[in-house]
N, CA, C and O atoms as a CHARMM CRD file, in Angstrom:
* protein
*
  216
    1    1 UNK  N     37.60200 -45.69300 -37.72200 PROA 1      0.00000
    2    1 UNK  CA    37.59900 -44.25500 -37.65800 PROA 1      0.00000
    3    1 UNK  C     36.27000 -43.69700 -38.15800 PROA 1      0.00000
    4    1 UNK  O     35.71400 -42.88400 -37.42000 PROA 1      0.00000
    5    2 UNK  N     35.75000 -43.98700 -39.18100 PROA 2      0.00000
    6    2 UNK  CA    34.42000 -43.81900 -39.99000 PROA 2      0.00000
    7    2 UNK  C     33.28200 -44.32100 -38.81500 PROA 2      0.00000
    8    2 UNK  O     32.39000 -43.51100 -38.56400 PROA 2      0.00000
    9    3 UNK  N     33.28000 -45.21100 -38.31800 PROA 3      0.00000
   10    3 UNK  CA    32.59000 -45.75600 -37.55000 PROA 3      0.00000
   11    3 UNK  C     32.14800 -44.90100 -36.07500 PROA 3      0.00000
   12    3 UNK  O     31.02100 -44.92700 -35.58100 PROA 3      0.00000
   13    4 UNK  N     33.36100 -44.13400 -35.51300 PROA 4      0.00000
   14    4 UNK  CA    33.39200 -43.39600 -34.34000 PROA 4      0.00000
   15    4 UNK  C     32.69500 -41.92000 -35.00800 PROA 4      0.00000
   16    4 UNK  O     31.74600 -41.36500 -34.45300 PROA 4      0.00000
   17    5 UNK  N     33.20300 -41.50000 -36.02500 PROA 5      0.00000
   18    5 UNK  CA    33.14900 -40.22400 -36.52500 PROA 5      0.00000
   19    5 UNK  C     31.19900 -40.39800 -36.84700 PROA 5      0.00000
   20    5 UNK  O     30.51000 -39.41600 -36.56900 PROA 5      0.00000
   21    6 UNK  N     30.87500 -40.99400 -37.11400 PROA 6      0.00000
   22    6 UNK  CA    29.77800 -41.57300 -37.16200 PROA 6      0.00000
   23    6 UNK  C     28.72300 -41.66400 -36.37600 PROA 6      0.00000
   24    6 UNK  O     27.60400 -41.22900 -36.64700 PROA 6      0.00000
   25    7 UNK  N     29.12600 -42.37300 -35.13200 PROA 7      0.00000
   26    7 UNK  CA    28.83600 -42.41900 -33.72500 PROA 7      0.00000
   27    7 UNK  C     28.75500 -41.14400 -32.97500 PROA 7      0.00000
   28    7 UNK  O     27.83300 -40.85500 -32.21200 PROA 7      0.00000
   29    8 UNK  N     29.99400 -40.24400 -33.29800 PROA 8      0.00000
   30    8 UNK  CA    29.64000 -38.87900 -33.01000 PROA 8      0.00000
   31    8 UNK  C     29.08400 -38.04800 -33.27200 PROA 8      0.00000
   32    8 UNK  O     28.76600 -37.17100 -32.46800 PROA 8      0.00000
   33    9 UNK  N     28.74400 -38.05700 -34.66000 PROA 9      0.00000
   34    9 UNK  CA    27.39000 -37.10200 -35.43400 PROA 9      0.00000
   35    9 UNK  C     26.40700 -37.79800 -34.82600 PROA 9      0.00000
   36    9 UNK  O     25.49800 -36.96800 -34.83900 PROA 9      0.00000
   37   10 UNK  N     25.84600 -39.05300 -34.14500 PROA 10     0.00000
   38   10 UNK  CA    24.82700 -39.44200 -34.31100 PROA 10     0.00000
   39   10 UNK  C     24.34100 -38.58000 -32.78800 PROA 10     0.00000
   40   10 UNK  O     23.44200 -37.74300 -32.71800 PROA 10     0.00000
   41   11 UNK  N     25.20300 -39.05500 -31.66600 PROA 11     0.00000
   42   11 UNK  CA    24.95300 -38.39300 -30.42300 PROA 11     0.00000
   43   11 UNK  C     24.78400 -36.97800 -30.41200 PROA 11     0.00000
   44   11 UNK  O     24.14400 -36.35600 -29.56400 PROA 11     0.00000
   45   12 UNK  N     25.30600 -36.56000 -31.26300 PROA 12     0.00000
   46   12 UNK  CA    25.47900 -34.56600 -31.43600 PROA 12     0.00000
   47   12 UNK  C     24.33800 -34.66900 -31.32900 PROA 12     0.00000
   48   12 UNK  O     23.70700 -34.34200 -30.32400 PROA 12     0.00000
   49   13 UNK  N     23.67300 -35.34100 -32.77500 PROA 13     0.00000
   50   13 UNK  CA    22.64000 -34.69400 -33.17100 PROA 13     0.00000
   51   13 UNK  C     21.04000 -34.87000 -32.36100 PROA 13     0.00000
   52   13 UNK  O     20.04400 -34.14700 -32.39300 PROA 13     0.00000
   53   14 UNK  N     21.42200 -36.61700 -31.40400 PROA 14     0.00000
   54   14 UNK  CA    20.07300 -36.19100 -29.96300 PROA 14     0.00000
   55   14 UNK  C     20.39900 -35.54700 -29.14700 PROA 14     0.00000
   56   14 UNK  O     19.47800 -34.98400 -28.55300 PROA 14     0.00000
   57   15 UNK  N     22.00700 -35.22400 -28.59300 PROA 15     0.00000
   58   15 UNK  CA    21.54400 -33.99900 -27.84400 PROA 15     0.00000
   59   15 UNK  C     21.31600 -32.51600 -28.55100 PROA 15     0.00000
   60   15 UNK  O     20.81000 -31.75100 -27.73000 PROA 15     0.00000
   61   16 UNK  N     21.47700 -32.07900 -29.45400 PROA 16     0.00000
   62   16 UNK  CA    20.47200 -31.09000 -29.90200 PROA 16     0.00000
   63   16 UNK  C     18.99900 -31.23000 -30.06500 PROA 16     0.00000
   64   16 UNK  O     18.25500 -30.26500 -29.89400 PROA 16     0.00000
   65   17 UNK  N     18.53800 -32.47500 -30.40900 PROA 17     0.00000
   66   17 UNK  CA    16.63500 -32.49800 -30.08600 PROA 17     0.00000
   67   17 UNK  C     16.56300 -32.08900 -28.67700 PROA 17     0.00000
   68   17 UNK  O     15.88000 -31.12700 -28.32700 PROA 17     0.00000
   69   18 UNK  N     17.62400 -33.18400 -27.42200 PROA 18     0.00000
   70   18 UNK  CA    17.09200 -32.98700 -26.42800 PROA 18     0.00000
   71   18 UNK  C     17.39600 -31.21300 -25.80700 PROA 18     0.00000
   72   18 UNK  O     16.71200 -30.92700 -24.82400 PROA 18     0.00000
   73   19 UNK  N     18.24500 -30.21100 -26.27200 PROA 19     0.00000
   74   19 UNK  CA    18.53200 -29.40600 -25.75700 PROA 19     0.00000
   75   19 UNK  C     16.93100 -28.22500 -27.07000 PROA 19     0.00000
   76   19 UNK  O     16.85900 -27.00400 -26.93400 PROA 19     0.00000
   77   20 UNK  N     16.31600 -28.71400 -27.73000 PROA 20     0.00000
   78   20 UNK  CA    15.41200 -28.01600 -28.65900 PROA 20     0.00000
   79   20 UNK  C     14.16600 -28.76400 -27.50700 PROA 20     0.00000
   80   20 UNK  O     13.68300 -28.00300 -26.66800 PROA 20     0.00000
   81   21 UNK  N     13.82200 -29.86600 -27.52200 PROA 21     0.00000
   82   21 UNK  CA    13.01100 -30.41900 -26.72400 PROA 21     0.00000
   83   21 UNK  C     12.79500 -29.38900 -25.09100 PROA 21     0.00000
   84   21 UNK  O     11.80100 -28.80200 -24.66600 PROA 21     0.00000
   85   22 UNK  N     14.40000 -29.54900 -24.43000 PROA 22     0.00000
   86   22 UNK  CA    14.15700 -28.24800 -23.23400 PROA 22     0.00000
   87   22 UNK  C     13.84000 -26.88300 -23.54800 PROA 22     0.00000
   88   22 UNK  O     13.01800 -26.37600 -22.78500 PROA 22     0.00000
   89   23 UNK  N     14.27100 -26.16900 -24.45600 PROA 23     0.00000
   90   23 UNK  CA    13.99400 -24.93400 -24.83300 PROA 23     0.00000
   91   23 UNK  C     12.51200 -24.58100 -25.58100 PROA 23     0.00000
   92   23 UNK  O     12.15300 -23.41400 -25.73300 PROA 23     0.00000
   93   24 UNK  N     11.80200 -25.58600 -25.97100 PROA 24     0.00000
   94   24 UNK  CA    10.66500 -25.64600 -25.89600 PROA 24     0.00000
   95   24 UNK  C      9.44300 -26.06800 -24.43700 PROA 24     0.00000
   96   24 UNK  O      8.52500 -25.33200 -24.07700 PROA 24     0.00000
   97   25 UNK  N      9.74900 -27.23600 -23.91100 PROA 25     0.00000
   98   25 UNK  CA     9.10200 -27.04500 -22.42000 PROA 25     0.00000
   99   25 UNK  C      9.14100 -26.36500 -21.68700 PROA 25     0.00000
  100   25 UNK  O      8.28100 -26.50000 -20.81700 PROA 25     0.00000
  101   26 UNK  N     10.28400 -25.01800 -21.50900 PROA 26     0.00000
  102   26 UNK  CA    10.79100 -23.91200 -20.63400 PROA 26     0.00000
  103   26 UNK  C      9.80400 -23.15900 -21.08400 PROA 26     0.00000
  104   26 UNK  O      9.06200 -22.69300 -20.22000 PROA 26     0.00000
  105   27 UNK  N      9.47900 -22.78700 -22.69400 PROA 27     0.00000
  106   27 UNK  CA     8.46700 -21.67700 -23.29100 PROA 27     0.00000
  107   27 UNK  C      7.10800 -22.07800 -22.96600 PROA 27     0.00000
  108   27 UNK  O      6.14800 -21.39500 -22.60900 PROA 27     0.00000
  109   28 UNK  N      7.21100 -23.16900 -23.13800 PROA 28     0.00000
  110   28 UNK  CA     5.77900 -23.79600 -22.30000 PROA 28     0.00000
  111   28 UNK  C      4.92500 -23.77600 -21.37800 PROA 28     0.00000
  112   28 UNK  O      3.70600 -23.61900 -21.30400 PROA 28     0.00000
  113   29 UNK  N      6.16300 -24.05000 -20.35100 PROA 29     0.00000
  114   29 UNK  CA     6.19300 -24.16800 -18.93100 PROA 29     0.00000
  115   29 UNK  C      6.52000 -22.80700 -18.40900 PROA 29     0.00000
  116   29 UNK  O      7.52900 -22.79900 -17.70500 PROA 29     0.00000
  117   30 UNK  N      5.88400 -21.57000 -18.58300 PROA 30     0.00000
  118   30 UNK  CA     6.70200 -20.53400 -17.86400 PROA 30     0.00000
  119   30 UNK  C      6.66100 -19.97300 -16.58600 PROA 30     0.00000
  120   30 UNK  O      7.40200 -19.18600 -15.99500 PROA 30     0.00000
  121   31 UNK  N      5.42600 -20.66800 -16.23500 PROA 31     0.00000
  122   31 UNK  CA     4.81400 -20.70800 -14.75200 PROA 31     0.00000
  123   31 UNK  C      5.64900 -21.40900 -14.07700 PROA 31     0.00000
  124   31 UNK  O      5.86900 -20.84400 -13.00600 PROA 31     0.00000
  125   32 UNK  N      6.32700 -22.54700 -14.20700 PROA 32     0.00000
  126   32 UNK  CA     6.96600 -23.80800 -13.62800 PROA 32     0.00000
  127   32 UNK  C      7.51100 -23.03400 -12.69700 PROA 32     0.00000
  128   32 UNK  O      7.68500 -21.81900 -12.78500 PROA 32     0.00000
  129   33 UNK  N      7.88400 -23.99500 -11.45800 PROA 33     0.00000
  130   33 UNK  CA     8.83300 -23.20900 -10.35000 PROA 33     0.00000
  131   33 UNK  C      9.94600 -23.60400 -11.04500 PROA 33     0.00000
  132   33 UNK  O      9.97700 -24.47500 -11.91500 PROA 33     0.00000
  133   34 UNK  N     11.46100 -22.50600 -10.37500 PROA 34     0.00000
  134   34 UNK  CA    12.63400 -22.68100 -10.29400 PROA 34     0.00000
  135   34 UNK  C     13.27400 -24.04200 -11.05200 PROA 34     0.00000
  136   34 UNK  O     13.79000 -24.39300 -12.11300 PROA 34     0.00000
  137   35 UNK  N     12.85000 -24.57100  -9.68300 PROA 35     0.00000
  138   35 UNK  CA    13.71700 -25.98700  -9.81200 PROA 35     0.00000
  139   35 UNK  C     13.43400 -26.31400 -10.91500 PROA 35     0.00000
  140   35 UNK  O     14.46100 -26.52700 -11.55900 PROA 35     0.00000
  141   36 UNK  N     11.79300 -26.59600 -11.95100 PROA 36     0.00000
  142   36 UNK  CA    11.75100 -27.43300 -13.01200 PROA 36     0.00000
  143   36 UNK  C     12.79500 -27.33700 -13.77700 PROA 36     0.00000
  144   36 UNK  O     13.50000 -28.23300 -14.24000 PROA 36     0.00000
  145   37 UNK  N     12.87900 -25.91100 -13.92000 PROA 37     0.00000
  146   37 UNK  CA    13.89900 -25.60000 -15.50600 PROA 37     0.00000
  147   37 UNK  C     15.37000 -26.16000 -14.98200 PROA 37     0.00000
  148   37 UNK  O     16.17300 -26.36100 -15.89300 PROA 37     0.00000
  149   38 UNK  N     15.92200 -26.49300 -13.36700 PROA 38     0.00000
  150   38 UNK  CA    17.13300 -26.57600 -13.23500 PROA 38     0.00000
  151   38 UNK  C     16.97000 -28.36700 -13.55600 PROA 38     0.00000
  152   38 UNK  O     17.92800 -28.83700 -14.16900 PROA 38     0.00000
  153   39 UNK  N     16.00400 -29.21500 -13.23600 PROA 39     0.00000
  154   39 UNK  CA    15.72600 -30.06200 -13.53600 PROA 39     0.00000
  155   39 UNK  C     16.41500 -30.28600 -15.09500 PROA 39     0.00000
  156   39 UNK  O     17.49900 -30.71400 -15.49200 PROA 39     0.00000
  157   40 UNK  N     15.28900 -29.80300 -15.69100 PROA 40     0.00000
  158   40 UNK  CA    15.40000 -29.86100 -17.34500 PROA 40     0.00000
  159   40 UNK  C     16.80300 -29.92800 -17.77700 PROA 40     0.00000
  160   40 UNK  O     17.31000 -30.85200 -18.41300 PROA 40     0.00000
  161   41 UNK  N     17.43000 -28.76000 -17.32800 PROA 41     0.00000
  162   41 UNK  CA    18.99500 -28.67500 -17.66600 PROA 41     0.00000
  163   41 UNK  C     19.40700 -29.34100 -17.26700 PROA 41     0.00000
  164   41 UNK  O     19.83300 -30.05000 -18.17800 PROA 41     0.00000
  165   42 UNK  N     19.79000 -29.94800 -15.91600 PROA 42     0.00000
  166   42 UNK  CA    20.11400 -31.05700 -15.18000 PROA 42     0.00000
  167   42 UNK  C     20.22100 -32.34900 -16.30100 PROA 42     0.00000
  168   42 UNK  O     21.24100 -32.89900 -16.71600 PROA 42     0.00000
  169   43 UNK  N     18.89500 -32.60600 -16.61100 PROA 43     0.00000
  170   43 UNK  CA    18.97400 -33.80900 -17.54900 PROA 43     0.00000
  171   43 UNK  C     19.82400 -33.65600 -18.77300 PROA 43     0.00000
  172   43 UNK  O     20.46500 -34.60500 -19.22500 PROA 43     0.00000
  173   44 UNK  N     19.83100 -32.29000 -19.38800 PROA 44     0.00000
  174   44 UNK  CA    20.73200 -32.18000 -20.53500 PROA 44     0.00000
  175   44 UNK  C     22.29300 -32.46300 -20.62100 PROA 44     0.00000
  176   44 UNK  O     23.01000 -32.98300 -21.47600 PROA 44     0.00000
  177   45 UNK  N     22.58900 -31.70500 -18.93600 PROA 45     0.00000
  178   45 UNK  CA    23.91200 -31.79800 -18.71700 PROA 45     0.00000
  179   45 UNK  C     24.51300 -33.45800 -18.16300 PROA 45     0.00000
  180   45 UNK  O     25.71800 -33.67400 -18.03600 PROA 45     0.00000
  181   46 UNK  N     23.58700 -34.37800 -17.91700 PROA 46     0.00000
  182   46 UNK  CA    23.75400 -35.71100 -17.90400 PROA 46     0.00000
  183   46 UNK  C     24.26300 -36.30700 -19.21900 PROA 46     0.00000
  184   46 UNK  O     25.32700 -36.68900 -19.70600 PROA 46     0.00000
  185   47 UNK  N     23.09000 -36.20800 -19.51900 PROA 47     0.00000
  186   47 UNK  CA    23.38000 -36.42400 -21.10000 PROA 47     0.00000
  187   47 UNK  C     24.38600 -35.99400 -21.59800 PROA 47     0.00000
  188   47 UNK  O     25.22300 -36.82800 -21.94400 PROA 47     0.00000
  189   48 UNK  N     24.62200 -34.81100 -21.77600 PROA 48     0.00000
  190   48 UNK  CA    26.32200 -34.52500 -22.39600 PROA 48     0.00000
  191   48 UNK  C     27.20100 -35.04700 -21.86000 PROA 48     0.00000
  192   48 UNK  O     28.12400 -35.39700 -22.59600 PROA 48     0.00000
  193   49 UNK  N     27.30800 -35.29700 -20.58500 PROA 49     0.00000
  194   49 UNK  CA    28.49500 -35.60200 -19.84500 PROA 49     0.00000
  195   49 UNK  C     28.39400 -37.27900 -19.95900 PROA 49     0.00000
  196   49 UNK  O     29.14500 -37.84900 -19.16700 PROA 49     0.00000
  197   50 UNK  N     27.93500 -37.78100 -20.44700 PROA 50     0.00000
  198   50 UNK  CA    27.96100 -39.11600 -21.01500 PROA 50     0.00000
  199   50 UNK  C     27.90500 -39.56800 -22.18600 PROA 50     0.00000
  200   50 UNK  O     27.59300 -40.73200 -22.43600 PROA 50     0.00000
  201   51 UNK  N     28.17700 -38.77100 -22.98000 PROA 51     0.00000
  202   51 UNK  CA    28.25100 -38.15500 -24.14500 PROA 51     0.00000
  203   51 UNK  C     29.62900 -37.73900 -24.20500 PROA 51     0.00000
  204   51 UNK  O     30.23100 -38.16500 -25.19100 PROA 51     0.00000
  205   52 UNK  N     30.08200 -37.24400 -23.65600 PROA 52     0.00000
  206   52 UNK  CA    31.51500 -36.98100 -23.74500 PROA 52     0.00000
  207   52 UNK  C     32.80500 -38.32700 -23.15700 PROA 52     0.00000
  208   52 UNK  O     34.02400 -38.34800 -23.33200 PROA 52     0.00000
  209   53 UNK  N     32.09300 -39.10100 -22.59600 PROA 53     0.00000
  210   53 UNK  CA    33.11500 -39.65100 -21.73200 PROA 53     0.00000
  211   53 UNK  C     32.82100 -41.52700 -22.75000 PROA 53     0.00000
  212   53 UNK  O     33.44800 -42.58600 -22.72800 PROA 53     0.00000
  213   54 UNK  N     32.02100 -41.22600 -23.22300 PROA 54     0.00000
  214   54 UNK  CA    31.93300 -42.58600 -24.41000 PROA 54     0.00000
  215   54 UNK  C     32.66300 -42.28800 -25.52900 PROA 54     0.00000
  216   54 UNK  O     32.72600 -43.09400 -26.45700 PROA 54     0.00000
């Protein structure tokens, strides 16, 4: 139980770099076309959703 509960703080806490990581390249990038930023999110929402299902 300690072990999972564990496992789950650990994933929280890269997808919050990676969702601080996008919200910084978006401010960056503000020129970018469209798609980049759907890109960006795209990758975040991978990530969670594999993240959820482990």
């Amino acid at each position: 139980m300690n072990e999972l509960f564990l496992k789950t703080v650990n994933r929280s806490i890269a997808a919050s770099w990676l969702v601080l990581a996008v919200l910084l390249l978006r401010f960056a990038l503000k020129k970018a076309p469209r798609w980049a930023n759907v890109l960006l999110w795209g990758i975040v929402a991978v990530q969670l959703r594999f993240f959820c299902t482990l």
